[in-house]
Amino acid sequence: MPTVHLLDYVAGNVRSLVNAINTVGYSIEWVKKPEDIEHAERLILPGVGHFGHCLRQLAQGGFLEPISRHINQGKPFLGICVGLQALFSGSAEDEDVPGLGVIPGSLTRFDASDKSVPHIGWNSAIVRRLDLDSDKSFYGLHPGSKYYYVHSYAAPYKPGEFESLGWTVASATYGGEEFVGAIGKGNVLATQFHPEKSGVAGLRVIKAFLDQTEPSKESFQVKEAASRPSGLTRRIIACLDVRANDSGDLVVTKGDQYDVREKSSDPTAGQVRNLGKPVDLARRYYQQGADEITFLNITSFRKCPLADLPMLEVLRRTSKTVFVPLTIGGGIRDSIDDDGSKVSALEVATMYFQSGADKVSIGSDAVVAAEEYFARGEKLSETPTSIESISKAYGNQAVVVSADPRRIYVKSPSSTPHHTISTVFPGPEGERFCWYQCTIKGGREGRDLDIRQLLVAVEAMGAGEILLNCIDRDGSNSGFDLELINDAKQAVKIPIIASSGAGNPSHFTEVFEKTSVDAALGAGMFHRGAYSVKDVKTLLSTSGLLVREDEGEL
């Protein structure tokens, strides 16, 4: 099996990239020291997180000069995400740190006045090279395909600017801003998107780079671009609540207002509801077209030694065959391991990333941190929270805050200090107003903190995304809480995922048409087989909403 050299400077989830490379028929040689680059024929620089942190790590390790030499010698080089950004002269993310300067220009931050930032999701990469043979592709890119992006900074694209210097550019557009999605010249290819997380479309790009070919478009199982508009798609996420059942086996379960045990009328009354095995279900949803998979470890396996967390193995096995983003939540906090040693939330997150996760989800600890934030007068602590420490190391796009609010009805806004909304769903005594109380411990304990306070606080701490659950709608199959979602979207600029209440595909259409939510999540309706992810996407597409469609086989 031919080899490719991979430079890992603690760049987040590298396991998925390794699995993707293995899938297309190549093995990995790790670059451990600068001298290893001299022996590399093909070199890949992956990356997530902060531009300055990335370049400093490479400089401190002595890698910058060998990377430049490798490129100048005409050897194949692929930069991914921050690996692309490192090739530019600099970035507004850290103006004190220079880039490699292979590509002139500097990266800028997306304008958040009209859209969520970071840019997270599936978008296009349209090749702008006019002289490209109509039968050939640029490293397997197709105008009808979608690719997974997650970033706040990008290289602005101006027609002809890079092309005049010999570069070929594939651009994408987000909220009116056109930017470089991929760029290449000669032996160099760089992608702002993550090909290892872009399903079959991304595997095709990796294979084309490693094979150094421009595949024929006729070999793609992709619809013509005319039938697939460019731009950001509506993300559909499949969520798997994972816990140990009474026999100690890991199972996917689903709660009814967070109660995961069968009801008294069921023959299995009192037992943990078992809806399948996590790895098998994750693979099924990936094959159905899920844009992301989220695992919520609802018991956190607190009594297990840290290095033997069952979810680590779930992630390792899942990431071998599932090439879309994986999020893991549960137990990501400062803790004491079985041997008495202290373990930070950052160390726990690092193990999850190394096992195949792309994002970590933080729940109860985020609520406590938000309470402390407001107690200090809306100021950050001198001691970083888990949100801050993880986002600083891996980027804010790697941190999701999972919120579990529930409605508290009041007769008037003046009867509570919390932010209230006027609701069309009256309370038990006809109340027309409510506020959303944050909870911890799986919804078992309410706190004196409303959802808006939580969102404002965690955005300030560096969270990159919100998973917005709703205890009142959980397991109800009655649709998402649109009032909650619309109110939350007004509070922050970071992306929000709608969760809780989806019972059929029309609920997804409703939430995307009646709110500006960034993604929507389903669980029980998928697990029970009532509907598939494909059913949801088919309805969205026929309703005129843009989705990522099936790419067929590699």
Coordinates of C-alpha atoms in Angstrom, one line a residue, residues 28-533:
I28 CA 0.3 6.8 6.9
E29 CA 3.8 7.7 7.8
W30 CA 3.8 10.1 10.7
V31 CA 6.0 13.2 10.6
K32 CA 7.5 13.3 14.1
K33 CA 10.4 15.7 13.5
P34 CA 11.5 18.2 10.8
E35 CA 13.9 15.7 9.2
D36 CA 11.0 13.3 8.4
I37 CA 9.7 15.8 5.9
E38 CA 12.8 15.3 3.7
H39 CA 11.7 11.7 3.2
A40 CA 8.1 12.5 2.3
E41 CA 6.9 12.2 -1.3
R42 CA 3.3 13.4 -0.4
L43 CA 2.8 15.6 2.6
I44 CA -0.5 16.5 4.3
L45 CA -0.9 19.4 6.8
P46 CA -4.3 19.1 8.6
G47 CA -5.5 21.6 11.1
V48 CA -8.4 23.0 13.2
G49 CA -8.4 26.0 15.5
H50 CA -6.5 29.2 15.8
F51 CA -4.2 30.5 13.0
G52 CA -1.6 31.9 15.4
H53 CA -1.6 28.8 17.5
C54 CA -1.0 26.6 14.5
L55 CA 1.8 28.7 13.1
R56 CA 3.5 29.0 16.5
Q57 CA 3.3 25.2 17.0
L58 CA 4.9 24.6 13.6
A59 CA 7.6 27.3 14.2
Q60 CA 8.5 25.9 17.6
G61 CA 8.7 22.4 16.2
G62 CA 11.1 23.6 13.4
F63 CA 8.6 22.5 10.7
L64 CA 8.1 25.8 8.7
E65 CA 11.3 25.7 6.7
P66 CA 11.1 21.9 5.8
I67 CA 7.4 22.5 4.7
S68 CA 8.5 25.4 2.5
R69 CA 11.3 23.3 1.0
H70 CA 9.0 20.4 0.3
I71 CA 6.6 22.7 -1.6
N72 CA 9.5 24.4 -3.5
Q73 CA 10.9 21.0 -4.6
G74 CA 7.6 20.3 -6.4
K75 CA 6.5 17.5 -4.2
P76 CA 2.7 17.0 -3.6
F77 CA 1.4 19.0 -0.6
L78 CA -2.2 19.2 0.8
G79 CA -3.2 21.7 3.4
I80 CA -6.6 21.2 5.1
C81 CA -8.6 24.0 6.9
V82 CA -6.0 25.9 9.0
G83 CA -3.5 24.0 6.8
L84 CA -4.8 26.1 3.9
Q85 CA -4.8 29.3 5.9
A86 CA -1.1 28.7 6.9
L87 CA -0.2 29.0 3.2
F88 CA -1.3 32.6 3.1
S89 CA 0.8 35.7 4.2
G90 CA -1.3 36.2 7.3
S91 CA -4.6 36.3 9.0
A92 CA -6.7 38.9 11.0
E93 CA -7.1 36.1 13.6
D94 CA -3.5 36.8 14.7
E95 CA -1.9 39.7 12.9
D96 CA 1.4 39.3 14.8
V97 CA 2.1 35.8 13.3
P98 CA 3.0 35.6 9.6
G99 CA 1.9 32.7 7.4
L100 CA 4.1 30.7 5.0
G101 CA 3.5 33.2 2.3
V102 CA 3.1 30.6 -0.5
I103 CA -0.1 32.4 -1.5
P104 CA -0.3 36.2 -1.3
G105 CA -3.1 37.8 0.8
S106 CA -4.5 37.7 4.2
L107 CA -7.6 36.0 5.8
T108 CA -10.4 38.1 7.3
R109 CA -13.3 37.2 9.6
F110 CA -16.8 36.7 8.3
D111 CA -19.2 39.6 8.9
A112 CA -21.5 38.4 11.6
S113 CA -24.1 41.2 11.1
D114 CA -26.2 39.1 8.8
K115 CA -25.3 35.5 9.6
S116 CA -24.1 33.1 12.2
V117 CA -20.3 32.9 12.7
P118 CA -18.5 30.4 12.6
H119 CA -19.6 29.2 9.2
I120 CA -20.5 25.6 10.0
G121 CA -22.0 23.2 7.5
W122 CA -22.1 21.9 4.0
N123 CA -21.4 24.3 1.2
S124 CA -20.2 24.3 -2.4
A125 CA -16.7 24.5 -4.0
I126 CA -17.2 25.8 -7.5
V127 CA -14.1 25.7 -9.7
R128 CA -13.5 29.1 -11.4
R129 CA -10.9 27.9 -13.9
L130 CA -12.4 28.6 -17.3
D131 CA -9.8 26.6 -19.3
L132 CA -10.4 23.4 -17.4
D133 CA -11.2 20.5 -19.7
S134 CA -14.9 20.0 -19.6
D135 CA -14.5 16.2 -19.1
K136 CA -12.0 16.6 -16.2
S137 CA -12.4 17.8 -12.7
F138 CA -10.0 19.8 -10.5
Y139 CA -8.9 17.2 -7.9
G140 CA -12.4 15.5 -8.0
L141 CA -14.3 18.7 -7.1
H142 CA -17.8 18.8 -8.6
P143 CA -20.1 21.8 -8.8
G144 CA -23.1 19.7 -7.7
S145 CA -21.3 18.4 -4.6
K146 CA -21.3 19.8 -1.0
Y147 CA -18.3 19.9 1.3
Y148 CA -18.1 20.3 5.1
Y149 CA -16.8 23.7 6.3
V150 CA -16.2 24.9 9.9
H151 CA -14.3 28.2 10.2
S152 CA -14.7 31.9 11.2
Y153 CA -11.9 33.3 9.0
A154 CA -11.5 32.9 5.2
A155 CA -9.6 34.2 2.2
P156 CA -11.8 36.6 0.3
Y157 CA -12.2 35.7 -3.4
K158 CA -12.0 38.3 -6.2
P159 CA -12.3 36.9 -9.7
G160 CA -9.0 36.8 -11.5
E161 CA -6.9 37.8 -8.5
F162 CA -5.3 34.4 -7.7
E163 CA -5.8 33.1 -11.3
S164 CA -3.5 35.8 -12.6
L165 CA -0.8 34.2 -10.5
G166 CA -1.4 30.8 -11.8
W167 CA -3.7 29.5 -9.1
T168 CA -6.9 27.5 -9.7
V169 CA -9.6 28.5 -7.2
A170 CA -12.9 26.8 -6.2
S171 CA -15.0 29.3 -4.3
A172 CA -18.0 29.2 -2.0
T173 CA -20.4 31.9 -0.8
Y174 CA -21.7 32.5 2.7
G175 CA -24.1 35.3 3.4
G176 CA -23.0 37.2 0.3
E177 CA -19.3 36.8 1.0
E178 CA -17.4 34.8 -1.6
F179 CA -14.3 33.1 -0.3
V180 CA -11.7 30.5 -1.3
G181 CA -13.0 27.0 -0.7
A182 CA -10.1 25.3 -2.4
I183 CA -7.0 26.5 -4.2
G184 CA -4.2 24.8 -6.1
K185 CA -1.3 25.2 -8.4
G186 CA 1.2 22.6 -9.6
N187 CA 2.0 20.3 -6.7
V188 CA 0.0 22.3 -4.1
L189 CA -3.6 21.7 -3.1
A190 CA -5.4 23.3 -0.1
T191 CA -9.0 23.1 1.0
Q192 CA -10.8 25.3 3.5
F193 CA -13.3 22.5 3.9
H194 CA -12.6 19.2 5.5
P195 CA -12.5 16.5 2.8
E196 CA -12.2 13.7 5.5
K197 CA -15.6 14.9 6.9
S198 CA -17.3 15.5 3.5
G199 CA -18.5 12.0 2.8
V200 CA -17.9 10.5 -0.6
A201 CA -17.3 13.9 -2.2
G202 CA -14.4 14.5 0.2
L203 CA -13.0 11.0 -0.2
R204 CA -12.9 11.7 -3.9
V205 CA -10.8 14.8 -3.4
I206 CA -8.3 13.0 -1.1
K207 CA -8.0 10.1 -3.6
A208 CA -7.4 12.5 -6.5
F209 CA -4.7 14.3 -4.6
L210 CA -2.9 11.1 -3.5
D211 CA -3.2 9.6 -7.0
Q212 CA -2.3 13.0 -8.5
T213 CA -5.1 12.7 -11.1
E214 CA -8.0 14.8 -12.4
P215 CA -10.8 12.3 -12.5
S216 CA -13.4 12.4 -15.3
K217 CA -16.7 14.0 -14.2
E218 CA -18.4 11.1 -15.9
S219 CA -17.2 8.8 -13.1
F220 CA -19.2 10.8 -10.5
Q221 CA -22.6 9.7 -9.3
V222 CA -23.6 13.3 -8.8
K223 CA -26.5 15.3 -10.3
E224 CA -25.8 18.1 -12.7
A225 CA -24.9 21.4 -11.0
A226 CA -28.0 23.1 -12.6
S227 CA -30.2 20.9 -10.5
R228 CA -28.2 21.5 -7.3
P229 CA -28.0 25.2 -6.3
S230 CA -24.8 26.5 -4.7
G231 CA -24.7 27.7 -1.2
L232 CA -25.0 26.5 2.4
T233 CA -27.4 23.5 2.9
R234 CA -29.8 22.8 5.7
R235 CA -28.1 20.5 8.1
I236 CA -29.8 17.3 9.4
I237 CA -28.2 15.8 12.5
A238 CA -29.0 12.3 13.9
C239 CA -28.6 12.2 17.7
L240 CA -27.9 9.0 19.6
D241 CA -28.4 9.1 23.4
V242 CA -26.1 6.4 24.7
R243 CA -26.0 4.7 28.1
A244 CA -25.4 1.4 29.7
N245 CA -28.5 -0.7 30.1
D246 CA -29.2 -2.8 33.2
S247 CA -27.0 -5.6 31.8
G248 CA -24.1 -3.3 31.3
D249 CA -24.3 -3.1 27.5
L250 CA -24.0 0.1 25.6
V251 CA -27.3 0.9 23.9
V252 CA -29.0 3.8 22.2
T253 CA -32.0 5.0 24.1
K254 CA -34.6 7.8 23.9
G255 CA -36.3 9.6 26.7
D256 CA -39.8 11.0 27.2
Q257 CA -39.1 14.3 28.9
Y258 CA -35.7 12.7 29.7
D259 CA -37.1 9.5 31.2
V260 CA -35.4 6.7 29.4
R261 CA -37.1 3.7 31.1
E262 CA -40.0 1.9 29.6
K263 CA -43.5 2.7 31.0
S264 CA -45.5 0.4 33.3
S265 CA -47.8 -0.6 30.4
D266 CA -44.9 -2.1 28.5
P267 CA -43.8 -5.8 29.0
T268 CA -40.3 -4.5 29.7
A269 CA -41.5 -1.9 32.2
G270 CA -38.7 -0.2 34.2
Q271 CA -35.9 -1.3 31.9
V272 CA -33.7 1.1 29.9
R273 CA -35.3 1.6 26.5
N274 CA -33.1 -0.2 24.0
L275 CA -33.2 1.1 20.4
G276 CA -30.0 -0.4 19.0
K277 CA -26.3 -0.4 19.1
P278 CA -24.6 3.0 18.7
V279 CA -22.0 2.2 16.0
D280 CA -24.5 0.3 13.9
L281 CA -27.1 3.1 14.1
A282 CA -24.5 5.8 13.3
R283 CA -23.4 3.9 10.2
R284 CA -27.0 3.5 9.1
Y285 CA -27.7 7.2 9.5
Y286 CA -24.6 8.1 7.6
Q287 CA -25.7 5.9 4.7
Q288 CA -29.1 7.6 4.8
G289 CA -27.5 11.0 4.4
A290 CA -27.1 12.4 7.9
D291 CA -24.9 15.5 7.8
E292 CA -23.6 15.0 11.3
I293 CA -23.8 12.4 14.1
T294 CA -24.1 13.4 17.7
F295 CA -23.5 11.0 20.6
L296 CA -24.8 12.1 24.0
N297 CA -23.3 9.9 26.7
I298 CA -26.2 10.4 29.2
T299 CA -24.6 8.5 32.1
S300 CA -21.0 9.8 31.5
F301 CA -19.6 6.4 32.7
R302 CA -18.2 8.3 35.7
K303 CA -16.8 5.2 37.4
C304 CA -14.6 4.1 34.5
P305 CA -10.9 4.8 34.3
L306 CA -10.5 7.7 31.9
A307 CA -8.5 5.9 29.3
D308 CA -11.1 3.1 29.2
L309 CA -14.2 5.2 28.6
P310 CA -16.6 3.1 26.5
M311 CA -17.4 6.0 24.3
L312 CA -13.8 6.2 23.1
E313 CA -14.2 2.8 21.5
V314 CA -17.5 3.8 20.0
L315 CA -15.9 6.8 18.4
R316 CA -12.9 4.8 17.1
R317 CA -15.1 2.3 15.5
T318 CA -17.6 4.8 14.1
S319 CA -14.9 7.0 12.5
K320 CA -13.6 4.1 10.4
T321 CA -16.7 4.1 8.2
V322 CA -18.6 7.4 8.9
F323 CA -17.1 10.4 7.1
V324 CA -19.2 13.2 8.5
P325 CA -18.6 15.3 11.7
L326 CA -19.0 13.5 15.0
T327 CA -20.0 15.2 18.2
I328 CA -19.7 13.7 21.7
G329 CA -21.2 15.0 24.9
G330 CA -21.2 13.8 28.5
G331 CA -18.5 13.7 31.2
I332 CA -16.4 16.5 29.7
R333 CA -15.4 18.2 32.9
D334 CA -12.6 18.5 35.4
S335 CA -12.6 15.3 37.3
I336 CA -10.7 12.7 39.4
D337 CA -9.7 9.5 37.7
D338 CA -9.9 6.1 39.4
D339 CA -6.3 6.3 40.3
G340 CA -6.7 9.6 42.2
S341 CA -5.1 11.7 39.5
K342 CA -6.7 15.0 38.5
V343 CA -7.9 15.2 34.9
S344 CA -8.9 18.5 33.2
A345 CA -11.8 18.9 30.9
L346 CA -9.2 19.7 28.2
E347 CA -7.5 16.3 28.7
V348 CA -10.9 14.5 28.4
A349 CA -11.8 16.5 25.3
T350 CA -8.3 15.7 23.8
M351 CA -8.9 11.9 24.2
Y352 CA -12.3 12.3 22.5
F353 CA -10.7 14.2 19.6
Q354 CA -7.9 11.6 19.3
S355 CA -10.6 8.9 19.1
G356 CA -12.5 10.4 16.3
A357 CA -14.7 13.3 17.6
D358 CA -14.8 16.6 15.9
K359 CA -16.7 18.5 18.5
V360 CA -17.4 18.1 22.2
S361 CA -20.7 19.0 23.9
I362 CA -20.7 20.6 27.4
G363 CA -23.9 20.7 29.4
S364 CA -24.3 21.2 33.1
D365 CA -20.8 22.7 33.5
A366 CA -21.7 25.4 31.1
V367 CA -24.7 26.4 33.2
V368 CA -22.6 26.6 36.3
A369 CA -20.0 28.6 34.4
A370 CA -22.7 31.0 33.2
E371 CA -24.0 31.6 36.7
E372 CA -20.5 32.5 37.8
Y373 CA -20.1 34.8 34.8
F374 CA -23.1 36.9 35.8
A375 CA -22.1 36.8 39.4
R376 CA -18.8 38.5 38.4
G377 CA -20.8 41.2 36.5
E378 CA -20.6 39.6 33.1
K379 CA -16.8 39.1 33.3
L380 CA -14.7 36.1 32.4
S381 CA -12.8 34.4 35.2
E382 CA -9.0 34.6 35.6
T383 CA -9.2 30.8 35.7
P384 CA -10.4 29.6 32.3
T385 CA -13.6 27.5 32.2
S386 CA -13.6 24.2 30.3
I387 CA -15.3 26.0 27.4
E388 CA -12.4 28.5 27.2
S389 CA -9.6 26.0 27.6
I390 CA -10.9 23.7 24.9
S391 CA -11.8 26.5 22.5
K392 CA -8.4 28.1 22.9
A393 CA -6.7 24.8 22.1
Y394 CA -8.9 23.5 19.3
G395 CA -11.0 26.5 18.2
N396 CA -14.4 27.6 19.2
Q397 CA -16.0 25.4 16.4
A398 CA -14.9 22.4 18.5
V399 CA -17.1 23.4 21.5
V400 CA -20.9 22.9 21.5
V401 CA -23.0 23.9 24.5
S402 CA -26.0 21.6 25.1
A403 CA -28.8 23.5 26.8
D404 CA -31.7 21.8 28.5
P405 CA -34.3 24.6 29.2
R406 CA -37.9 24.2 30.3
R407 CA -40.8 26.6 30.4
I408 CA -41.7 28.5 33.5
Y409 CA -45.1 30.2 33.1
V410 CA -45.7 33.6 34.7
K411 CA -48.8 36.0 34.7
S412 CA -46.7 38.9 33.5
P413 CA -43.1 39.9 32.6
S414 CA -42.9 42.0 35.8
S415 CA -43.4 38.9 38.0
T416 CA -39.9 37.6 37.2
P417 CA -36.4 39.2 36.7
H418 CA -35.8 36.8 33.8
H419 CA -36.3 37.4 30.1
T420 CA -39.8 36.4 29.1
I421 CA -41.7 35.8 25.9
S422 CA -45.3 36.1 25.0
T423 CA -46.5 32.6 24.0
V424 CA -49.4 31.3 22.0
F425 CA -49.4 28.1 24.2
P426 CA -51.0 29.2 27.5
G427 CA -49.8 27.8 30.8
P428 CA -52.0 25.6 33.1
E429 CA -53.7 28.6 34.5
G430 CA -54.0 30.5 31.3
E431 CA -50.7 32.3 31.6
R432 CA -49.6 34.1 28.4
F433 CA -46.0 34.6 29.3
C434 CA -43.1 32.3 30.1
W435 CA -39.4 32.2 30.6
Y436 CA -37.0 29.3 29.8
Q437 CA -35.2 28.0 32.9
C438 CA -31.9 26.3 32.5
T439 CA -31.4 22.9 34.1
I440 CA -28.5 20.7 35.0
K441 CA -28.1 17.0 35.8
G442 CA -30.1 15.8 32.9
G443 CA -33.0 18.2 33.5
R444 CA -33.4 17.0 37.1
E445 CA -32.4 20.3 38.7
G446 CA -33.6 23.8 37.7
R447 CA -31.4 26.9 38.2
D448 CA -32.0 30.6 38.6
L449 CA -30.7 31.3 35.1
D450 CA -32.6 31.8 31.9
I451 CA -31.7 30.5 28.4
R452 CA -30.7 34.0 27.1
Q453 CA -28.3 34.4 30.0
L454 CA -26.7 31.0 29.3
L455 CA -26.3 31.8 25.6
V456 CA -24.8 35.2 26.1
A457 CA -22.3 33.8 28.7
V458 CA -21.1 30.8 26.7
E459 CA -20.7 32.8 23.5
A460 CA -18.4 35.2 25.5
M461 CA -16.4 32.2 26.8
G462 CA -15.8 30.9 23.2
A463 CA -18.5 28.3 22.5
G464 CA -18.9 27.9 18.8
E465 CA -22.4 26.3 18.6
I466 CA -25.5 25.7 20.7
L467 CA -27.5 22.5 20.8
L468 CA -30.9 23.8 21.9
N469 CA -33.0 21.1 23.5
C470 CA -36.4 21.6 25.1
I471 CA -37.5 19.5 28.0
D472 CA -41.2 20.3 27.4
R473 CA -41.0 19.0 23.8
D474 CA -38.7 16.0 24.4
G475 CA -40.3 12.8 23.2
S476 CA -43.5 14.6 22.4
N477 CA -43.3 14.1 18.6
S478 CA -45.2 17.5 18.4
G479 CA -42.5 19.5 16.6
F480 CA -39.8 21.9 17.7
D481 CA -40.4 24.8 20.1
L482 CA -40.3 27.5 17.5
E483 CA -40.8 30.3 20.1
L484 CA -37.7 29.1 22.0
I485 CA -35.6 28.9 18.8
N486 CA -36.6 32.3 17.5
D487 CA -35.9 33.9 20.9
A488 CA -32.5 32.2 21.2
K489 CA -31.5 33.3 17.7
Q490 CA -31.9 36.9 18.7
A491 CA -29.6 36.5 21.6
V492 CA -26.4 35.3 20.0
K493 CA -24.5 35.1 16.6
I494 CA -23.1 31.6 16.9
P495 CA -25.0 28.8 15.1
I496 CA -27.9 27.1 16.9
I497 CA -29.1 23.5 16.4
A498 CA -32.8 22.9 17.0
S499 CA -33.5 19.8 19.1
S500 CA -36.4 18.0 20.9
G501 CA -39.9 17.3 19.5
A502 CA -39.3 16.1 15.9
G503 CA -41.8 13.4 15.1
N504 CA -42.0 13.5 11.3
P505 CA -40.3 15.1 8.3
S506 CA -42.7 18.1 8.2
H507 CA -41.4 19.3 11.6
F508 CA -38.0 19.9 9.9
T509 CA -39.5 21.8 7.1
E510 CA -41.4 23.9 9.6
V511 CA -38.4 24.8 11.7
F512 CA -36.4 25.8 8.7
E513 CA -39.2 27.9 7.2
K514 CA -40.3 29.6 10.4
T515 CA -37.0 30.2 12.1
S516 CA -33.5 31.1 11.1
V517 CA -32.0 28.1 12.9
D518 CA -28.8 26.7 11.5
A519 CA -29.4 23.0 11.8
A520 CA -32.1 20.6 13.1
L521 CA -31.7 17.3 15.0
G522 CA -33.8 14.2 15.2
A523 CA -33.5 11.1 17.4
G524 CA -36.5 8.8 18.3
M525 CA -38.2 9.2 14.9
F526 CA -35.1 7.8 13.3
H527 CA -34.3 5.1 15.9
R528 CA -37.7 3.6 15.8
G529 CA -37.7 3.4 12.0
A530 CA -40.8 5.6 11.6
Y531 CA -38.8 7.8 9.2
S532 CA -35.3 7.9 7.8
V533 CA -32.9 10.8 7.3

